[in-house]
Structure formats: structure tokens, C-alpha cells
Amino acid sequence: MINISECCFSAGKKNILYKTIWILTKECHWRCSYCGVNRRQRKSYQRLSLQDNMSILHKLKELGINNLVLTGGEPLLLKNDLITLLDLSLKLGISFSLSTTGEPKEILLDVLDRKPRKISFSLDASDPKIHDKIRGP
């Protein structure tokens, strides 16, 4: 099931969906004290298959989506599946932005090769000790 937490409508054209925020996964290597994804339904969470996600991308294109914001959990943990989804997104003419912790770094370089519109990195404090305390064990 796709979790669309926000939709926007293009200026001057009512009822035309153009952007969505897609929670790709609830998986995350951190346990941030403030994160709702971390607390809710983690035990019952089941990741969608790559085929299911690809089908969702095609349906989003049919709806007129041309801008995705991919988030999670940590979308970089989807690794090769994420890269496949990004390639399909770009092939369909859907640009993407990413909200991430930046880890694992290896996959981040592959994401950058696909020229995202924007990447938002989570930083919880300028002091590393405070940052790590917020992120959890």
C-alpha cells in the first residue's frame, strides 16, 4: 500500500496532482527519539516488492505526478531496488528528491549520479554527542 502523506496541486489548475511524498520504507538503522516511523507499526511492517513499487510508480505517472519526494525510514537501505526505482522514475519523466540520513554512503553516490532535484540530510545537532544521543543506540 502506498503511503502518500502529502499531495500538492499545481498553481492555477485545480485537481491536478503533481507532487507526492512517498514513504518507501519504515526500515532505518537509527532509533531517533522523535521519529514516528520508528515507533509505529515497525513490528508489523512488511516491505513492498520491487515489482509492487514499480507498479506504484507507473500509477503515479498516470495520475500526473512529475515530482516525488522519497523518504522513510531510510530509503538508502533499499539499495539496488532504490536505484532501479530512480531509473524508472527518470525514464517516466518523474524527477525526485530524497530525504535521508546519508547512510549507507555507498548507495548515496549512485543516487547522486541520477541528479536528484534536492537531497535533504538529517542532522539532529551540531554536537556529535548530542546528535548520537538523539539517534539512539
XYZ file of N, CA, C and O in Angstrom:
548
model
N 0.848 -1.184 0.000
C 0.000 0.000 0.000
C 0.885 1.235 0.000
O 1.809 1.346 0.775
N 0.606 2.151 -0.865
C 1.374 3.396 -0.921
C 0.914 4.326 0.197
O -0.263 4.431 0.479
N 1.852 4.935 0.850
C 1.553 5.884 1.904
C 1.872 7.271 1.374
O 3.012 7.696 1.366
N 0.877 7.956 0.878
C 1.076 9.316 0.386
C 0.715 10.252 1.524
O -0.431 10.344 1.914
N 1.722 10.909 2.068
C 1.479 11.762 3.224
C 1.260 13.218 2.839
O 0.933 14.028 3.680
N 1.456 13.553 1.559
C 1.197 14.924 1.131
C 0.955 14.939 -0.362
O 1.571 14.211 -1.104
N 0.045 15.732 -0.796
C -0.100 15.984 -2.222
C -0.257 17.478 -2.428
O -0.699 18.189 -1.540
N 0.156 17.930 -3.568
C 0.089 19.349 -3.882
C -0.611 19.518 -5.216
O -0.623 18.623 -6.041
N -1.185 20.678 -5.437
C -1.879 20.955 -6.686
C -1.189 22.104 -7.384
O -0.809 23.091 -6.758
N -1.011 21.959 -8.694
C -0.281 22.985 -9.442
C -1.078 24.282 -9.495
O -2.300 24.275 -9.579
N -0.354 25.381 -9.452
C -0.971 26.712 -9.405
C -1.858 26.941 -10.616
O -1.464 26.690 -11.748
N -3.064 27.395 -10.367
C -3.979 27.736 -11.438
C -4.720 26.563 -12.052
O -5.589 26.739 -12.881
N -4.373 25.351 -11.694
C -5.025 24.170 -12.257
C -5.514 23.295 -11.110
O -4.747 22.572 -10.501
N -6.775 23.374 -10.832
C -7.326 22.608 -9.719
C -7.385 21.126 -10.067
O -7.561 20.740 -11.204
N -7.232 20.316 -9.041
C -7.348 18.869 -9.141
C -6.287 18.213 -10.011
O -6.505 17.134 -10.528
N -5.159 18.843 -10.189
C -4.055 18.199 -10.895
C -2.956 17.918 -9.879
O -2.298 18.825 -9.387
N -2.809 16.680 -9.587
C -1.797 16.233 -8.647
C -0.437 16.285 -9.331
O -0.289 15.790 -10.445
N 0.551 16.924 -8.720
C 1.845 16.990 -9.376
C 3.008 16.536 -8.499
O 4.096 16.300 -8.998
N 2.794 16.404 -7.213
C 3.897 16.042 -6.325
C 3.365 15.162 -5.215
O 2.243 15.353 -4.745
N 4.191 14.207 -4.811
C 3.815 13.409 -3.653
C 5.045 13.071 -2.829
O 6.158 13.001 -3.360
N 4.830 12.904 -1.535
C 5.869 12.418 -0.633
C 5.567 10.951 -0.382
O 4.465 10.609 0.043
N 6.530 10.102 -0.674
C 6.345 8.650 -0.634
C 7.264 8.052 0.422
O 8.479 8.115 0.304
N 6.664 7.471 1.445
C 7.433 6.756 2.464
C 7.731 5.373 1.892
O 6.886 4.488 1.907
N 8.942 5.212 1.352
C 9.318 3.972 0.674
C 9.521 2.809 1.621
O 9.305 1.661 1.250
N 9.976 3.099 2.816
C 10.276 2.040 3.775
C 10.192 2.587 5.192
O 10.379 3.785 5.410
N 9.917 1.706 6.117
C 9.983 2.085 7.529
C 11.291 1.616 8.154
O 11.569 1.890 9.305
N 12.086 0.897 7.362
C 13.369 0.413 7.855
C 14.334 1.573 8.069
O 14.369 2.508 7.273
N 15.091 1.485 9.149
C 16.090 2.509 9.444
C 17.116 1.918 10.412
O 16.765 1.123 11.281
N 18.345 2.329 10.248
C 19.395 1.840 11.142
C 19.498 2.677 12.415
O 20.225 2.327 13.312
N 18.760 3.777 12.489
C 18.744 4.620 13.673
C 17.465 4.379 14.473
O 16.510 3.805 13.978
N 17.439 4.856 15.680
C 16.259 4.783 16.552
C 16.029 6.161 17.165
O 16.081 6.350 18.374
N 15.777 7.124 16.298
C 15.638 8.520 16.742
C 14.464 8.670 17.700
O 13.384 8.120 17.468
N 14.687 9.434 18.743
C 13.687 9.590 19.801
C 12.409 10.271 19.312
O 11.345 10.066 19.876
N 12.473 11.057 18.266
C 11.328 11.835 17.803
C 10.586 11.208 16.624
O 9.547 11.691 16.206
N 11.109 10.137 16.059
C 10.608 9.633 14.779
C 9.368 8.758 14.920
O 9.396 7.727 15.580
N 8.277 9.165 14.281
C 7.046 8.389 14.287
C 7.171 7.095 13.512
O 6.553 6.092 13.849
N 7.971 7.075 12.459
C 8.177 5.850 11.683
C 8.857 4.804 12.558
O 8.555 3.619 12.483
N 9.738 5.251 13.416
C 10.460 4.338 14.301
C 9.535 3.694 15.326
O 9.701 2.547 15.692
N 8.533 4.400 15.769
C 7.690 3.926 16.859
C 6.499 3.107 16.402
O 6.067 2.194 17.072
N 5.900 3.501 15.295
C 4.627 2.920 14.882
C 4.786 1.752 13.931
O 5.482 1.845 12.947
N 4.114 0.686 14.216
C 3.925 -0.442 13.311
C 5.207 -1.063 12.790
O 5.205 -1.738 11.784
N 6.313 -0.852 13.444
C 7.559 -1.420 12.952
C 7.522 -2.947 12.970
O 8.012 -3.597 12.058
N 6.915 -3.524 13.985
C 6.871 -4.983 14.078
C 6.007 -5.596 12.986
O 6.291 -6.684 12.513
N 4.959 -4.906 12.590
C 4.054 -5.452 11.578
C 4.427 -5.008 10.161
O 3.765 -5.375 9.204
N 5.509 -4.272 10.022
C 5.908 -3.731 8.724
C 6.403 -4.828 7.788
O 7.173 -5.692 8.178
N 5.956 -4.762 6.558
C 6.431 -5.671 5.526
C 6.754 -4.838 4.287
O 5.898 -4.126 3.772
N 7.988 -4.915 3.811
C 8.432 -4.131 2.665
C 7.717 -4.590 1.391
O 7.535 -5.772 1.167
N 7.320 -3.630 0.567
C 6.740 -3.960 -0.733
C 7.829 -4.495 -1.656
O 8.999 -4.124 -1.549
N 7.426 -5.343 -2.580
C 8.379 -5.883 -3.543
C 8.774 -4.807 -4.542
O 8.072 -3.793 -4.711
N 9.872 -5.030 -5.223
C 10.303 -4.101 -6.260
C 9.218 -3.987 -7.329
O 8.917 -2.877 -7.787
N 8.607 -5.095 -7.701
C 7.540 -5.062 -8.708
C 6.359 -4.203 -8.246
O 5.795 -3.448 -9.030
N 5.972 -4.342 -6.978
C 4.879 -3.519 -6.435
C 5.233 -2.039 -6.495
O 4.417 -1.199 -6.883
N 6.451 -1.704 -6.102
C 6.886 -0.307 -6.133
C 6.948 0.232 -7.561
O 6.587 1.383 -7.813
N 7.385 -0.596 -8.496
C 7.424 -0.173 -9.894
C 6.008 0.073 -10.417
O 5.762 1.043 -11.148
N 5.077 -0.772 -10.023
C 3.676 -0.596 -10.407
C 3.124 0.719 -9.850
O 2.407 1.451 -10.534
N 3.475 1.015 -8.605
C 3.046 2.270 -7.984
C 3.601 3.466 -8.762
O 2.890 4.443 -9.009
N 4.865 3.387 -9.170
C 5.447 4.479 -9.954
C 4.668 4.716 -11.249
O 4.389 5.858 -11.612
N 4.310 3.644 -11.924
C 3.519 3.782 -13.158
C 2.156 4.422 -12.867
O 1.690 5.274 -13.632
N 1.544 4.028 -11.754
C 0.246 4.611 -11.393
C 0.387 6.085 -11.032
O -0.476 6.906 -11.375
N 1.470 6.437 -10.359
C 1.706 7.846 -10.031
C 1.867 8.673 -11.305
O 1.356 9.791 -11.400
N 2.548 8.114 -12.289
C 2.699 8.808 -13.571
C 1.329 9.020 -14.232
O 1.043 10.102 -14.739
N 0.484 7.979 -14.183
C -0.868 8.095 -14.734
C -1.671 9.201 -14.046
O -2.508 9.850 -14.671
N -1.403 9.416 -12.760
C -2.092 10.463 -12.004
C -1.544 11.862 -12.300
O -2.086 12.853 -11.831
N -0.453 11.922 -13.043
C 0.126 13.212 -13.393
C 1.252 13.654 -12.481
O 1.690 14.801 -12.551
N 1.718 12.765 -11.638
C 2.837 13.105 -10.754
C 4.079 13.349 -11.595
O 4.416 12.549 -12.453
N 4.765 14.454 -11.349
C 6.040 14.681 -12.026
C 7.162 15.022 -11.048
O 8.253 15.366 -11.460
N 6.860 14.905 -9.754
C 7.851 15.215 -8.729
C 7.593 14.340 -7.507
O 6.532 14.424 -6.905
N 8.572 13.517 -7.154
C 8.483 12.665 -5.969
C 9.470 13.127 -4.914
O 10.590 13.515 -5.239
N 9.054 13.060 -3.669
C 9.960 13.216 -2.543
C 9.982 11.854 -1.861
O 8.962 11.385 -1.359
N 11.131 11.198 -1.897
C 11.263 9.848 -1.350
C 11.853 9.930 0.049
O 12.862 10.586 0.278
N 11.203 9.249 0.970
C 11.612 9.307 2.362
C 11.365 7.953 3.011
O 11.038 6.988 2.356
N 11.506 7.890 4.301
C 11.271 6.654 5.030
C 11.128 6.971 6.498
O 10.783 8.095 6.841
N 11.509 6.015 7.202
C 12.699 5.271 7.425
C 13.852 5.857 6.619
O 13.983 7.051 6.455
N 14.701 4.957 6.188
C 15.881 5.340 5.405
C 15.815 4.709 4.022
O 16.071 3.523 3.866
N 15.465 5.510 2.998
C 15.326 4.958 1.653
C 16.613 4.370 1.084
O 16.559 3.467 0.252
N 17.775 4.832 1.531
C 19.030 4.288 1.015
C 19.206 2.813 1.371
O 19.970 2.103 0.715
N 18.490 2.336 2.386
C 18.586 0.923 2.759
C 17.959 0.004 1.705
O 18.201 -1.198 1.717
N 17.193 0.561 0.783
C 16.622 -0.245 -0.298
C 17.670 -0.592 -1.356
O 17.409 -1.406 -2.239
N 18.811 0.045 -1.293
C 19.978 -0.202 -2.138
C 19.624 -0.336 -3.610
O 19.163 0.605 -4.224
N 19.888 -1.506 -4.204
C 19.695 -1.675 -5.655
C 18.253 -1.460 -6.074
O 17.996 -0.981 -7.181
N 17.293 -1.817 -5.219
C 15.887 -1.562 -5.540
C 15.637 -0.060 -5.669
O 14.896 0.380 -6.553
N 16.254 0.728 -4.807
C 16.101 2.177 -4.883
C 16.642 2.695 -6.215
O 15.989 3.499 -6.884
N 17.802 2.228 -6.616
C 18.400 2.673 -7.874
C 17.504 2.293 -9.056
O 17.282 3.096 -9.970
N 16.947 1.090 -9.032
C 16.018 0.666 -10.085
C 14.799 1.576 -10.124
O 14.348 1.989 -11.200
N 14.265 1.920 -8.950
C 13.106 2.821 -8.883
C 13.450 4.222 -9.377
O 12.655 4.855 -10.077
N 14.627 4.701 -9.039
C 15.041 6.031 -9.506
C 15.197 6.046 -11.020
O 14.768 6.989 -11.689
N 15.793 4.988 -11.563
C 15.956 4.914 -13.019
C 14.598 4.884 -13.714
O 14.396 5.568 -14.723
N 13.658 4.115 -13.170
C 12.319 4.064 -13.757
C 11.631 5.421 -13.632
O 10.998 5.894 -14.577
N 11.765 6.043 -12.483
C 11.173 7.359 -12.263
C 11.650 8.350 -13.319
O 10.853 9.048 -13.944
N 12.943 8.388 -13.538
C 13.502 9.317 -14.522
C 13.053 8.950 -15.934
O 12.757 9.832 -16.740
N 12.978 7.666 -16.230
C 12.502 7.215 -17.546
C 11.054 7.668 -17.784
O 10.676 8.015 -18.905
N 10.257 7.694 -16.714
C 8.858 8.106 -16.809
C 8.692 9.627 -16.794
O 7.586 10.135 -16.908
N 9.799 10.344 -16.609
C 9.728 11.800 -16.569
C 9.344 12.345 -15.207
O 8.855 13.473 -15.097
N 9.588 11.561 -14.170
C 9.279 11.975 -12.802
C 10.597 12.302 -12.102
O 11.425 11.417 -11.896
N 10.797 13.565 -11.739
C 12.004 13.933 -11.008
C 11.833 13.534 -9.543
O 10.726 13.262 -9.080
N 12.941 13.497 -8.825
C 12.858 13.065 -7.429
C 13.757 13.894 -6.533
O 14.765 14.436 -6.956
N 13.334 13.963 -5.290
C 14.135 14.492 -4.189
C 14.215 13.380 -3.157
O 13.402 12.453 -3.168
N 15.165 13.477 -2.260
C 15.385 12.418 -1.281
C 15.590 13.023 0.095
O 16.323 14.002 0.246
N 14.945 12.438 1.079
C 15.162 12.802 2.474
C 15.867 11.620 3.131
O 15.337 10.506 3.137
N 17.056 11.851 3.675
C 17.916 10.750 4.099
C 18.829 11.133 5.260
O 19.048 12.315 5.524
N 19.371 10.115 5.914
C 20.443 10.326 6.882
C 21.793 10.312 6.180
O 22.799 10.657 6.762
N 21.812 9.858 4.922
C 23.050 9.798 4.157
C 23.796 8.482 4.297
O 24.902 8.342 3.784
N 23.184 7.522 4.969
C 23.839 6.228 5.154
C 22.919 5.107 4.694
O 21.716 5.170 4.949
N 23.421 4.114 4.026
C 24.828 3.845 3.713
C 25.351 4.716 2.575
O 24.674 4.948 1.586
N 26.583 5.207 2.771
C 27.179 6.167 1.847
C 27.405 5.582 0.455
O 27.347 6.302 -0.530
N 27.669 4.276 0.367
C 27.974 3.660 -0.922
C 26.832 3.877 -1.915
O 27.065 4.139 -3.093
N 25.611 3.725 -1.475
C 24.456 3.867 -2.362
C 24.166 5.344 -2.646
O 23.630 5.687 -3.695
N 24.548 6.214 -1.734
C 24.321 7.647 -1.914
C 25.013 8.159 -3.179
O 24.456 8.968 -3.915
N 26.203 7.669 -3.466
C 26.918 8.095 -4.669
C 26.155 7.689 -5.926
O 26.091 8.452 -6.897
N 25.544 6.501 -5.917
C 24.726 6.070 -7.056
C 23.490 6.956 -7.214
O 23.065 7.249 -8.331
N 22.919 7.379 -6.096
C 21.763 8.279 -6.136
C 22.177 9.621 -6.746
O 21.486 10.158 -7.613
N 23.313 10.147 -6.324
C 23.790 11.436 -6.839
C 24.030 11.387 -8.348
O 23.810 12.375 -9.048
N 24.454 10.232 -8.855
C 24.646 10.070 -10.300
C 23.346 10.273 -11.079
O 23.373 10.582 -12.265
N 22.206 10.118 -10.418
C 20.911 10.262 -11.071
C 20.351 11.677 -10.950
O 19.224 11.931 -11.310
N 21.139 12.581 -10.442
C 20.823 14.012 -10.384
C 19.462 14.348 -9.758
O 18.553 14.828 -10.427
N 19.349 14.090 -8.463
C 18.095 14.451 -7.779
C 17.878 15.963 -7.785
O 18.844 16.734 -7.856
N 16.609 16.362 -7.704
C 16.288 17.796 -7.594
C 16.866 18.361 -6.311
O 17.360 19.474 -6.270
N 16.758 17.555 -5.248
C 17.201 18.017 -3.929
C 17.451 16.795 -3.055
O 16.769 15.784 -3.193
N 18.408 16.908 -2.152
C 18.600 15.900 -1.120
C 18.603 16.633 0.218
O 19.339 17.609 0.400
N 17.770 16.155 1.133
C 17.731 16.705 2.487
C 18.389 15.702 3.415
O 17.979 14.542 3.462
N 19.404 16.145 4.122
C 20.097 15.287 5.076
C 19.646 15.615 6.490
O 19.538 16.786 6.848
N 19.408 14.585 7.282
C 19.035 14.763 8.682
C 20.283 15.024 9.509
O 21.256 14.281 9.430
N 20.235 16.079 10.290
C 21.292 16.386 11.248
C 20.585 16.862 12.507
O 19.880 17.872 12.472
N 20.738 16.119 13.580
C 19.962 16.398 14.787
C 20.635 17.347 15.765
O 19.977 17.867 16.649
N 21.922 17.556 15.621
C 22.623 18.511 16.486
C 24.011 18.751 15.911
O 24.566 17.883 15.234
N 24.576 19.916 16.190
C 25.930 20.197 15.724
C 26.982 19.501 16.595
O 28.092 19.267 16.149
N 26.602 19.153 17.799
C 27.491 18.426 18.706
C 27.304 16.928 18.458
O 26.196 16.402 18.634
N 28.357 16.205 18.069
C 28.228 14.771 17.767
C 27.649 13.936 18.914
O 26.882 12.996 18.666
N 27.966 14.288 20.154
C 27.436 13.515 21.286
C 25.924 13.682 21.412
O 25.199 12.727 21.666
N 25.456 14.899 21.240
C 24.009 15.164 21.301
C 23.314 14.496 20.107
O 22.275 13.864 20.255
N 23.906 14.649 18.952
C 23.363 14.034 17.737
C 23.185 12.515 17.942
O 22.115 11.966 17.673
N 24.226 11.855 18.428
C 24.174 10.408 18.622
C 23.189 10.001 19.701
O 22.528 8.958 19.600
N 23.055 10.834 20.735
C 22.093 10.535 21.796
C 20.653 10.577 21.248
O 19.830 9.734 21.571
N 20.363 11.560 20.413
C 19.037 11.671 19.817
C 18.760 10.501 18.888
O 17.660 9.972 18.843
N 19.794 10.066 18.156
C 19.626 8.972 17.193
C 19.413 7.621 17.854
O 18.936 6.695 17.217
N 19.764 7.502 19.095
C 19.535 6.259 19.816
C 20.664 5.246 19.633
O 21.558 5.450 18.837
N 20.534 4.160 20.403
C 21.605 3.140 20.385
C 21.663 2.372 19.075
O 20.749 2.248 18.352
